[in-house]
Amino acid sequence: MGSDDTGDRPTRSTRRTFLSASAAATAATAATVAVPALATPANADAPPSGPGRPLRTQRPDRELRELLRQVDQRRIEAIVRRLAAFGTRHTLSSQDDPQRGIGAARDWIFARLQEYAATSGGRMTVELQSYIQQPASRIPTATRITNVVATLRGTTSPNRTYVVTGHYDSRVSDVMDAVSDSPGADDDASGVAVVMELARLMATRPTAATIVFAAVAAEEQGLYGSAYLAQQLKAAGADVQGMFSDDIVGSSTADDGTRDPYAVRLFAEGVPTAETPAEASTRQSVGGENDSPSRQLARFVGDVAENDSTGMRVRVIYRRDRYLRGSDHISFLREGWPAARFTEPNEDFAHQHQDVRVQDGQQYGDLPEFCDFGYIARVARVNGAALWSLAQAPGTPKGAIIVTTDLTNNTTLRWQRGTEPDLAGYEVLWRETTAAEWQRVIPVGDVTEVSIDLSKDNVFFGIRAVGRDGLRSPVAFPRPGS
């Protein structure tokens, strides 16, 4: 259950006007908030004074704590070692050899996910999602690309969808070498292990929204598998409200030997990849470069996944991905969906994209012996906390706008009411324009419009939904409208 209680009293008695309006509007469609003028904080690093209360993180409830406790490091290690033992999982390697190559890995992942689905009471289904990729960059001949996809259908909001992927293909120094041993333990058996372990644990637990667990192919050749997965979800009309790529999450040790075993990086873009010229023009006039849906998703992860149940710090990186590189979340960004990429805090490039060899006394190659399986388990807990909280909370509010029909020094916000049966109401969040994180929260009840005595010129606003169990959605960043 989240720690923000919509019944908490504000910190200053002068906000009684707001409390009365909010309480009276619980079952209505609009509210008006009268608040004192915004004061400049004495300490620039402190939360600003003003309406609402300082933001607090969402604490995991007992059900989530139990789920995270059951993440099994030994199972994760067994998955990584088994995938590495297929010799190579290169996209162009054998698809029909039962022991070696990408086809053998595909079939093994499929069989394991089917075992997990058998425990779900029919809620989880597993498919081999295939197509023929015609010759293209890094694909010299027509090649079958196959994703292994397990879908856990939501019980009350099945069209609202969250996706987590790891890519099961691998490579060595020459990206076209489909013959040499390419164990791909860190890149990216580690990510596949995260996906599979979460699928195992969540199969037995009903979720309100749908979660897609996917081992995707052909990432190393150009994100082909994830692009096809995203296209299929788009064609099916899925409302994808969040996606995570787990790519290279197997080690916390850098190439100089330094370790950071309790942190994971989360890359999240600012300006949306799919932004249209009209959307760019609006953004330039109102701000919001740091308020893309993907940035809101990343803030949500920090809110629900930095706690004693994960033992991890989420370091959000304000980039789409590592410098000049990319992973499967980009396929979802191109479709206009919020997406971000988890990866380890420090990389050792001797164990990525390398031929397996000993050179000058140093072992090269992406071998299981260089993975930290306890670390992968903690990354799985971060993913689990985020996915479970997303799937059990109400969805991100839609149609969020700042009303701009009249120029005023207050701010009127409007949004569409969600259809979730457990929806309790909404909260308005705000922060200084120079702040990276939301700073204050104002509970406004079950309404779809609210006026706040703060100027939209001076601060940023957001809106999030609250469920009856206290779980909060990611924040929707409002755009100008009428």
Short mmCIF file of C-alpha atoms in Angstrom, two decimals:
data_model
loop_
_atom_site.label_atom_id
_atom_site.label_comp_id
_atom_site.label_asym_id
_atom_site.label_seq_id
_atom_site.Cartn_x
_atom_site.Cartn_y
_atom_site.Cartn_z
CA MET A 1 0.00 0.00 0.00
CA GLY A 2 1.30 3.49 -0.82
CA SER A 3 2.31 5.74 2.04
CA ASP A 4 0.43 8.76 0.68
CA ASP A 5 -2.97 8.67 2.41
CA THR A 6 -5.57 10.79 0.64
CA GLY A 7 -7.03 11.53 4.06
CA ASP A 8 -3.85 13.15 5.44
CA ARG A 9 -4.34 16.74 6.56
CA PRO A 10 -2.26 19.45 4.86
CA THR A 11 0.68 20.85 6.70
CA ARG A 12 -0.76 24.36 7.11
CA SER A 13 -4.20 25.32 8.46
CA THR A 14 -4.53 28.08 5.85
CA ARG A 15 -5.23 25.33 3.30
CA ARG A 16 -8.64 24.56 4.84
CA THR A 17 -10.31 26.02 1.77
CA PHE A 18 -8.67 23.36 -0.37
CA LEU A 19 -9.61 20.54 2.01
CA SER A 20 -13.26 21.59 2.07
CA ALA A 21 -13.43 21.78 -1.72
CA SER A 22 -11.72 18.43 -2.13
CA ALA A 23 -13.96 16.64 0.37
CA ALA A 24 -17.11 18.10 -1.13
CA ALA A 25 -16.04 17.07 -4.63
CA THR A 26 -15.24 13.43 -3.87
CA ALA A 27 -18.16 12.20 -6.00
CA ALA A 28 -18.30 15.23 -8.28
CA THR A 29 -16.57 16.15 -11.52
CA ALA A 30 -14.80 19.37 -10.52
CA ALA A 31 -13.04 21.04 -7.61
CA THR A 32 -11.52 24.43 -6.90
CA VAL A 33 -8.41 24.82 -4.79
CA ALA A 34 -7.62 28.12 -3.11
CA VAL A 35 -4.09 28.21 -1.75
CA PRO A 36 -1.65 30.75 -0.37
CA ALA A 37 0.93 32.34 -2.61
CA LEU A 38 4.00 30.25 -3.38
CA ALA A 39 6.92 31.19 -1.17
CA THR A 40 10.53 30.98 -2.19
CA PRO A 41 12.27 28.32 -0.09
CA ALA A 42 15.11 29.49 2.09
CA ASN A 43 17.09 26.41 1.08
CA ALA A 44 17.17 26.00 -2.69
CA ASP A 45 17.58 22.23 -2.28
CA ALA A 46 14.56 21.89 0.02
CA PRO A 47 11.03 21.15 -1.25
CA PRO A 48 9.20 24.42 -1.92
CA SER A 49 6.46 25.65 0.36
CA GLY A 50 2.99 25.89 -1.10
CA PRO A 51 -0.13 23.79 -1.54
CA GLY A 52 -0.14 20.12 -0.72
CA ARG A 53 2.45 18.15 1.17
CA PRO A 54 5.97 16.91 0.37
CA LEU A 55 5.97 13.85 -1.84
CA ARG A 56 6.72 10.49 -0.24
CA THR A 57 7.66 7.24 -1.93
CA GLN A 58 5.24 4.34 -2.32
CA ARG A 59 6.13 1.54 0.06
CA PRO A 60 5.64 -2.08 -1.04
CA ASP A 61 2.64 -3.82 0.47
CA ARG A 62 2.77 -7.30 1.96
CA GLU A 63 1.84 -9.03 -1.32
CA LEU A 64 4.61 -7.30 -3.25
CA ARG A 65 7.14 -7.96 -0.51
CA GLU A 66 6.32 -11.66 -0.66
CA LEU A 67 6.67 -11.72 -4.44
CA LEU A 68 10.08 -10.05 -4.30
CA ARG A 69 11.20 -12.34 -1.50
CA GLN A 70 10.58 -15.34 -3.76
CA VAL A 71 12.94 -14.18 -6.53
CA ASP A 72 15.32 -17.13 -6.73
CA GLN A 73 18.99 -16.43 -7.42
CA ARG A 74 19.68 -20.13 -8.10
CA ARG A 75 17.01 -20.29 -10.81
CA ILE A 76 18.40 -17.15 -12.39
CA GLU A 77 21.89 -18.63 -12.44
CA ALA A 78 20.59 -21.87 -13.96
CA ILE A 79 18.88 -19.93 -16.77
CA VAL A 80 22.00 -17.91 -17.59
CA ARG A 81 24.22 -21.01 -17.61
CA ARG A 82 21.77 -23.01 -19.73
CA LEU A 83 21.48 -20.28 -22.34
CA ALA A 84 25.27 -19.88 -22.48
CA ALA A 85 25.59 -23.66 -22.99
CA PHE A 86 23.84 -23.52 -26.36
CA GLY A 87 27.21 -22.45 -27.77
CA THR A 88 25.94 -19.59 -29.88
CA ARG A 89 22.60 -17.85 -30.05
CA HIS A 90 23.48 -15.72 -33.03
CA THR A 91 20.44 -14.73 -35.10
CA LEU A 92 21.96 -16.37 -38.18
CA SER A 93 22.92 -19.61 -36.38
CA SER A 94 21.08 -22.91 -36.71
CA GLN A 95 17.34 -22.92 -36.07
CA ASP A 96 16.86 -26.70 -36.20
CA ASP A 97 19.85 -28.15 -34.33
CA PRO A 98 18.42 -29.42 -30.99
CA GLN A 99 21.66 -28.75 -29.08
CA ARG A 100 23.36 -25.68 -30.53
CA GLY A 101 22.20 -22.38 -31.94
CA ILE A 102 19.37 -19.91 -31.60
CA GLY A 103 16.71 -22.48 -32.46
CA ALA A 104 17.66 -24.72 -29.54
CA ALA A 105 17.63 -21.71 -27.18
CA ARG A 106 14.25 -20.60 -28.54
CA ASP A 107 12.70 -24.02 -27.93
CA TRP A 108 14.13 -24.27 -24.41
CA ILE A 109 12.78 -20.84 -23.41
CA PHE A 110 9.40 -21.72 -24.91
CA ALA A 111 9.20 -24.97 -22.95
CA ARG A 112 10.07 -23.26 -19.65
CA LEU A 113 7.52 -20.50 -20.16
CA GLN A 114 4.88 -23.10 -20.96
CA GLU A 115 5.65 -24.74 -17.64
CA TYR A 116 5.12 -21.43 -15.87
CA ALA A 117 1.87 -20.79 -17.77
CA ALA A 118 0.52 -24.14 -16.61
CA THR A 119 0.38 -22.72 -13.07
CA SER A 120 -1.61 -19.62 -14.06
CA GLY A 121 -5.12 -21.00 -14.20
CA GLY A 122 -5.37 -20.04 -17.86
CA ARG A 123 -4.36 -16.39 -17.38
CA MET A 124 -0.94 -16.83 -19.05
CA THR A 125 -0.50 -17.94 -22.66
CA VAL A 126 2.78 -18.53 -24.50
CA GLU A 127 3.47 -18.20 -28.22
CA LEU A 128 6.30 -18.34 -30.72
CA GLN A 129 5.88 -15.04 -32.57
CA SER A 130 7.64 -15.42 -35.92
CA TYR A 131 8.08 -13.65 -39.22
CA ILE A 132 10.51 -13.82 -42.14
CA GLN A 133 12.91 -10.89 -42.23
CA GLN A 134 13.97 -10.17 -45.79
CA PRO A 135 17.60 -9.21 -46.47
CA ALA A 136 18.45 -6.00 -44.63
CA SER A 137 21.21 -4.52 -42.51
CA ARG A 138 23.09 -7.38 -40.80
CA ILE A 139 20.59 -9.87 -42.30
CA PRO A 140 22.22 -11.14 -45.54
CA THR A 141 19.52 -13.67 -46.45
CA ALA A 142 15.84 -14.11 -45.63
CA THR A 143 15.81 -15.22 -41.98
CA ARG A 144 13.09 -16.34 -39.60
CA ILE A 145 12.99 -14.09 -36.53
CA THR A 146 11.14 -15.57 -33.53
CA ASN A 147 10.17 -13.96 -30.25
CA VAL A 148 9.06 -16.12 -27.32
CA VAL A 149 6.16 -14.27 -25.71
CA ALA A 150 4.29 -15.06 -22.50
CA THR A 151 1.21 -12.91 -21.93
CA LEU A 152 -0.37 -12.69 -18.46
CA ARG A 153 -3.83 -11.33 -19.15
CA GLY A 154 -5.17 -8.75 -16.73
CA THR A 155 -8.36 -9.50 -14.84
CA THR A 156 -10.04 -6.07 -14.86
CA SER A 157 -8.09 -3.90 -17.35
CA PRO A 158 -6.82 -6.45 -19.89
CA ASN A 159 -6.13 -3.97 -22.69
CA ARG A 160 -3.84 -1.86 -20.50
CA THR A 161 -0.47 -3.50 -21.10
CA TYR A 162 3.05 -3.44 -19.67
CA VAL A 163 5.97 -5.15 -21.40
CA VAL A 164 9.34 -6.44 -20.20
CA THR A 165 11.94 -7.90 -22.55
CA GLY A 166 15.38 -9.44 -22.65
CA HIS A 167 17.00 -10.45 -25.95
CA TYR A 168 18.08 -14.06 -26.29
CA ASP A 169 20.34 -13.67 -29.32
CA SER A 170 24.09 -13.17 -28.86
CA ARG A 171 27.17 -12.11 -30.82
CA VAL A 172 30.98 -12.00 -30.78
CA SER A 173 33.45 -9.46 -32.17
CA ASP A 174 32.22 -9.87 -35.75
CA VAL A 175 28.48 -9.20 -35.68
CA MET A 176 28.07 -11.47 -38.73
CA ASP A 177 29.91 -14.44 -37.18
CA ALA A 178 27.19 -17.05 -36.63
CA VAL A 179 29.60 -19.97 -36.05
CA SER A 180 31.99 -19.11 -33.22
CA ASP A 181 31.09 -19.71 -29.58
CA SER A 182 29.00 -16.79 -28.38
CA PRO A 183 27.81 -17.55 -24.85
CA GLY A 184 26.16 -14.15 -24.30
CA ALA A 185 25.86 -14.60 -20.54
CA ASP A 186 25.64 -10.92 -19.56
CA ASP A 187 24.47 -9.73 -23.00
CA ASP A 188 21.77 -10.83 -22.68
CA ALA A 189 21.06 -14.12 -20.96
CA SER A 190 20.95 -11.98 -17.81
CA GLY A 191 18.00 -9.98 -19.11
CA VAL A 192 16.20 -13.10 -20.32
CA ALA A 193 16.68 -14.63 -16.85
CA VAL A 194 15.04 -11.57 -15.27
CA VAL A 195 12.08 -11.86 -17.66
CA MET A 196 11.68 -15.60 -17.11
CA GLU A 197 11.95 -15.47 -13.33
CA LEU A 198 9.30 -12.74 -13.14
CA ALA A 199 7.05 -14.70 -15.49
CA ARG A 200 7.37 -17.72 -13.18
CA LEU A 201 6.46 -15.74 -10.09
CA MET A 202 3.65 -13.66 -11.56
CA ALA A 203 1.97 -16.55 -13.38
CA THR A 204 0.37 -17.63 -10.11
CA ARG A 205 -0.81 -14.13 -9.17
CA PRO A 206 -3.75 -12.29 -10.78
CA THR A 207 -2.95 -8.79 -12.03
CA ALA A 208 -5.43 -6.05 -12.92
CA ALA A 209 -3.61 -5.11 -16.15
CA THR A 210 -1.83 -7.32 -18.69
CA ILE A 211 1.91 -8.01 -18.50
CA VAL A 212 3.86 -9.27 -21.51
CA PHE A 213 7.09 -11.18 -20.76
CA ALA A 214 9.13 -11.50 -23.96
CA ALA A 215 12.45 -13.04 -24.94
CA VAL A 216 13.06 -11.20 -28.21
CA ALA A 217 15.42 -12.09 -31.04
CA ALA A 218 17.77 -10.23 -33.39
CA GLU A 219 18.56 -7.32 -31.08
CA GLU A 220 22.23 -7.49 -32.04
CA GLN A 221 21.33 -7.41 -35.74
CA GLY A 222 19.18 -4.31 -35.41
CA LEU A 223 16.26 -4.62 -32.92
CA TYR A 224 14.26 -6.70 -35.40
CA GLY A 225 12.47 -8.90 -32.89
CA SER A 226 11.36 -6.12 -30.58
CA ALA A 227 10.23 -4.02 -33.54
CA TYR A 228 7.99 -6.89 -34.63
CA LEU A 229 6.65 -7.37 -31.10
CA ALA A 230 5.80 -3.66 -30.85
CA GLN A 231 4.14 -3.70 -34.27
CA GLN A 232 2.02 -6.70 -33.30
CA LEU A 233 0.90 -5.03 -30.09
CA LYS A 234 0.04 -1.87 -32.01
CA ALA A 235 -1.95 -3.84 -34.57
CA ALA A 236 -3.85 -5.57 -31.76
CA GLY A 237 -4.83 -2.19 -30.29
CA ALA A 238 -3.00 -2.77 -27.00
CA ASP A 239 -2.76 0.24 -24.70
CA VAL A 240 0.93 -0.09 -23.84
CA GLN A 241 1.53 2.26 -20.90
CA GLY A 242 5.06 1.12 -20.05
CA MET A 243 7.89 -1.06 -21.36
CA PHE A 244 11.27 -2.08 -19.94
CA SER A 245 14.22 -3.59 -21.78
CA ASP A 246 16.60 -5.52 -19.52
CA ASP A 247 19.81 -5.61 -21.51
CA ILE A 248 23.20 -6.30 -19.88
CA VAL A 249 22.06 -6.57 -16.26
CA GLY A 250 24.44 -9.35 -15.23
CA SER A 251 27.39 -7.74 -13.48
CA SER A 252 28.19 -4.82 -11.22
CA THR A 253 31.95 -4.87 -11.89
CA ALA A 254 33.63 -2.35 -14.19
CA ASP A 255 36.65 -2.99 -16.38
CA ASP A 256 38.89 -1.42 -13.69
CA GLY A 257 37.54 -3.78 -11.03
CA THR A 258 35.39 -1.29 -9.17
CA ARG A 259 31.98 -2.60 -8.05
CA ASP A 260 28.60 -1.00 -7.49
CA PRO A 261 26.42 -4.02 -6.65
CA TYR A 262 23.40 -2.11 -5.35
CA ALA A 263 22.65 0.22 -8.24
CA VAL A 264 21.09 -0.20 -11.65
CA ARG A 265 20.94 2.35 -14.43
CA LEU A 266 17.62 3.21 -16.05
CA PHE A 267 17.89 5.10 -19.33
CA ALA A 268 14.88 7.28 -20.16
CA GLU A 269 14.60 9.74 -23.01
CA GLY A 270 13.46 13.35 -22.68
CA VAL A 271 12.22 14.57 -26.05
CA PRO A 272 10.06 11.67 -27.34
CA THR A 273 11.43 9.68 -30.25
CA ALA A 274 8.00 9.74 -31.93
CA GLU A 275 7.33 13.45 -31.34
CA THR A 276 5.55 15.14 -34.24
CA PRO A 277 6.41 18.66 -35.49
CA ALA A 278 3.21 19.98 -33.89
CA GLU A 279 4.08 18.34 -30.58
CA ALA A 280 7.60 19.78 -30.78
CA SER A 281 6.18 23.25 -31.30
CA THR A 282 3.96 22.88 -28.22
CA ARG A 283 6.82 21.56 -26.14
CA GLN A 284 9.01 24.50 -27.13
CA SER A 285 6.32 26.93 -26.01
CA VAL A 286 5.42 25.35 -22.67
CA GLY A 287 8.52 23.37 -21.63
CA GLY A 288 8.43 19.72 -20.75
CA GLU A 289 11.71 18.48 -22.20
CA ASN A 290 12.17 16.62 -18.93
CA ASP A 291 8.58 15.42 -18.76
CA SER A 292 8.17 12.85 -21.49
CA PRO A 293 6.08 9.75 -20.72
CA SER A 294 9.34 7.79 -20.45
CA ARG A 295 10.72 10.19 -17.84
CA GLN A 296 7.49 9.83 -15.86
CA LEU A 297 7.85 6.04 -16.09
CA ALA A 298 11.42 6.29 -14.80
CA ARG A 299 10.33 8.49 -11.89
CA PHE A 300 7.66 5.90 -11.08
CA VAL A 301 10.30 3.13 -10.95
CA GLY A 302 12.33 5.10 -8.44
CA ASP A 303 9.16 5.73 -6.43
CA VAL A 304 8.18 2.06 -6.07
CA ALA A 305 11.48 0.16 -6.42
CA GLU A 306 14.00 1.92 -4.20
CA ASN A 307 13.30 0.24 -0.88
CA ASP A 308 14.49 -2.48 1.48
CA SER A 309 12.65 -5.16 -0.49
CA THR A 310 14.85 -4.61 -3.54
CA GLY A 311 18.00 -3.38 -1.81
CA MET A 312 18.73 -1.29 -4.89
CA ARG A 313 19.22 2.30 -5.99
CA VAL A 314 17.78 3.20 -9.39
CA ARG A 315 20.05 5.65 -11.15
CA VAL A 316 17.96 7.34 -13.83
CA ILE A 317 20.04 8.50 -16.79
CA TYR A 318 18.59 11.34 -18.84
CA ARG A 319 19.33 9.73 -22.19
CA ARG A 320 17.48 7.40 -24.51
CA ASP A 321 20.30 4.87 -24.08
CA ARG A 322 24.05 4.68 -23.65
CA TYR A 323 26.10 7.04 -25.77
CA LEU A 324 25.33 6.37 -29.48
CA ARG A 325 23.94 2.92 -28.64
CA GLY A 326 20.50 1.43 -28.27
CA SER A 327 18.37 -1.49 -27.14
CA ASP A 328 14.91 -2.95 -27.63
CA HIS A 329 13.02 -0.22 -25.78
CA ILE A 330 13.68 2.01 -28.79
CA SER A 331 11.28 -0.13 -30.83
CA PHE A 332 8.54 0.85 -28.38
CA LEU A 333 9.57 4.50 -28.27
CA ARG A 334 9.15 4.58 -32.05
CA GLU A 335 5.53 3.50 -31.59
CA GLY A 336 4.97 6.39 -29.20
CA TRP A 337 4.91 4.37 -25.96
CA PRO A 338 6.75 5.04 -22.67
CA ALA A 339 9.82 2.81 -22.51
CA ALA A 340 13.15 2.67 -20.69
CA ARG A 341 16.22 0.45 -20.52
CA PHE A 342 17.74 -1.19 -17.45
CA THR A 343 21.45 -1.93 -17.54
CA GLU A 344 24.24 -2.57 -15.06
CA PRO A 345 26.02 0.42 -13.45
CA ASN A 346 29.49 -0.26 -14.85
CA GLU A 347 30.37 -2.21 -17.97
CA ASP A 348 33.39 -4.40 -18.67
CA PHE A 349 33.82 -4.38 -22.42
CA ALA A 350 36.21 -7.34 -22.36
CA HIS A 351 33.07 -9.39 -21.67
CA GLN A 352 30.76 -7.88 -24.27
CA HIS A 353 30.75 -8.49 -28.03
CA GLN A 354 34.08 -10.32 -27.79
CA ASP A 355 35.44 -13.56 -29.21
CA VAL A 356 36.06 -16.05 -26.40
CA ARG A 357 39.86 -16.11 -26.00
CA VAL A 358 42.77 -15.48 -23.67
CA GLN A 359 44.92 -12.59 -24.81
CA ASP A 360 47.94 -11.24 -22.91
CA GLY A 361 46.82 -13.26 -19.92
CA GLN A 362 43.30 -11.79 -19.88
CA GLN A 363 40.14 -13.80 -20.48
CA TYR A 364 37.82 -12.26 -23.05
CA GLY A 365 34.28 -13.30 -23.87
CA ASP A 366 30.81 -13.02 -22.38
CA LEU A 367 31.06 -16.01 -20.05
CA PRO A 368 28.85 -16.93 -17.05
CA GLU A 369 31.85 -16.79 -14.72
CA PHE A 370 31.81 -12.99 -15.05
CA CYS A 371 28.18 -12.66 -13.97
CA ASP A 372 27.03 -11.74 -10.48
CA PHE A 373 23.87 -13.78 -9.97
CA GLY A 374 22.93 -12.06 -6.73
CA TYR A 375 23.04 -8.78 -8.60
CA ILE A 376 20.77 -10.12 -11.37
CA ALA A 377 18.30 -11.23 -8.69
CA ARG A 378 18.23 -7.70 -7.26
CA VAL A 379 17.63 -6.26 -10.73
CA ALA A 380 14.77 -8.74 -11.08
CA ARG A 381 13.30 -7.37 -7.84
CA VAL A 382 13.48 -3.82 -9.19
CA ASN A 383 11.67 -4.92 -12.35
CA GLY A 384 9.19 -6.91 -10.30
CA ALA A 385 8.37 -3.99 -8.03
CA ALA A 386 7.82 -1.72 -11.03
CA LEU A 387 5.74 -4.16 -13.09
CA TRP A 388 3.59 -5.33 -10.19
CA SER A 389 2.90 -1.78 -9.03
CA LEU A 390 2.06 -0.66 -12.57
CA ALA A 391 -0.24 -3.61 -13.23
CA GLN A 392 -2.11 -3.36 -9.92
CA ALA A 393 -2.53 0.43 -9.78
CA PRO A 394 -4.92 2.42 -11.97
CA GLY A 395 -3.60 3.44 -15.36
CA THR A 396 -1.88 6.73 -16.16
CA PRO A 397 -4.55 9.43 -16.57
CA LYS A 398 -5.50 10.19 -20.16
CA GLY A 399 -6.44 13.46 -21.77
CA ALA A 400 -4.61 15.58 -19.21
CA ILE A 401 -4.63 19.27 -20.11
CA ILE A 402 -3.98 22.68 -18.64
CA VAL A 403 -6.94 24.82 -19.65
CA THR A 404 -5.71 27.81 -21.65
CA THR A 405 -8.96 29.41 -22.86
CA ASP A 406 -8.31 32.41 -20.56
CA LEU A 407 -5.09 33.92 -19.28
CA THR A 408 -5.11 33.77 -15.49
CA ASN A 409 -2.62 33.43 -12.65
CA ASN A 410 -4.21 30.26 -11.37
CA THR A 411 -4.11 26.89 -13.15
CA THR A 412 -7.07 24.75 -14.16
CA LEU A 413 -6.31 21.10 -14.88
CA ARG A 414 -8.65 18.65 -16.59
CA TRP A 415 -8.43 14.96 -17.43
CA GLN A 416 -10.53 11.93 -18.34
CA ARG A 417 -11.79 9.67 -15.58
CA GLY A 418 -10.36 6.15 -15.73
CA THR A 419 -12.58 3.09 -15.96
CA GLU A 420 -10.83 0.91 -13.35
CA PRO A 421 -13.29 -0.53 -10.81
CA ASP A 422 -10.92 0.21 -7.91
CA LEU A 423 -10.24 3.83 -8.88
CA ALA A 424 -10.47 6.04 -5.76
CA GLY A 425 -9.47 9.44 -7.12
CA TYR A 426 -6.61 11.63 -8.28
CA GLU A 427 -3.69 13.68 -7.05
CA VAL A 428 -2.10 16.76 -8.53
CA LEU A 429 1.68 16.94 -8.28
CA TRP A 430 3.85 19.96 -8.84
CA ARG A 431 7.49 21.02 -8.70
CA GLU A 432 9.77 23.91 -9.44
CA THR A 433 10.78 24.06 -13.10
CA THR A 434 14.41 23.49 -12.05
CA ALA A 435 13.61 20.37 -10.01
CA ALA A 436 14.20 16.93 -11.51
CA GLU A 437 11.62 15.16 -9.33
CA TRP A 438 8.05 15.93 -8.30
CA GLN A 439 8.10 17.78 -4.99
CA ARG A 440 4.57 18.23 -3.63
CA VAL A 441 1.27 16.38 -3.95
CA ILE A 442 -2.33 17.61 -3.56
CA PRO A 443 -5.10 15.00 -3.15
CA VAL A 444 -8.16 16.26 -5.06
CA GLY A 445 -10.59 13.33 -4.79
CA ASP A 446 -12.60 11.61 -7.52
CA VAL A 447 -12.86 14.62 -9.84
CA THR A 448 -11.87 15.37 -13.42
CA GLU A 449 -11.15 19.09 -13.07
CA VAL A 450 -9.45 21.22 -10.48
CA SER A 451 -8.27 24.84 -10.21
CA ILE A 452 -5.16 25.62 -8.20
CA ASP A 453 -3.91 29.03 -7.14
CA LEU A 454 -0.47 28.57 -8.64
CA SER A 455 0.71 30.02 -11.92
CA LYS A 456 1.41 27.55 -14.72
CA ASP A 457 4.15 29.97 -15.76
CA ASN A 458 6.19 29.24 -12.63
CA VAL A 459 5.90 25.50 -11.88
CA PHE A 460 5.25 22.19 -13.62
CA PHE A 461 2.11 20.18 -12.91
CA GLY A 462 1.27 16.49 -13.18
CA ILE A 463 -1.73 14.27 -12.45
CA ARG A 464 -1.81 10.69 -11.18
CA ALA A 465 -4.56 8.23 -10.33
CA VAL A 466 -4.98 6.55 -6.94
CA GLY A 467 -6.51 3.12 -6.33
CA ARG A 468 -8.55 2.13 -3.31
CA ASP A 469 -5.56 0.17 -2.01
CA GLY A 470 -3.39 3.30 -2.15
CA LEU A 471 -1.39 2.34 -5.24
CA ARG A 472 -0.58 5.29 -7.50
CA SER A 473 -0.16 5.43 -11.27
CA PRO A 474 2.68 7.10 -13.14
CA VAL A 475 2.19 10.83 -13.63
CA ALA A 476 0.54 12.32 -16.70
CA PHE A 477 2.10 15.58 -17.84
CA PRO A 478 -0.69 17.92 -19.03
CA ARG A 479 -0.59 19.75 -22.34
CA PRO A 480 -2.35 23.02 -23.20
CA GLY A 481 -5.99 22.61 -24.18
CA SER A 482 -9.55 23.79 -23.68
#
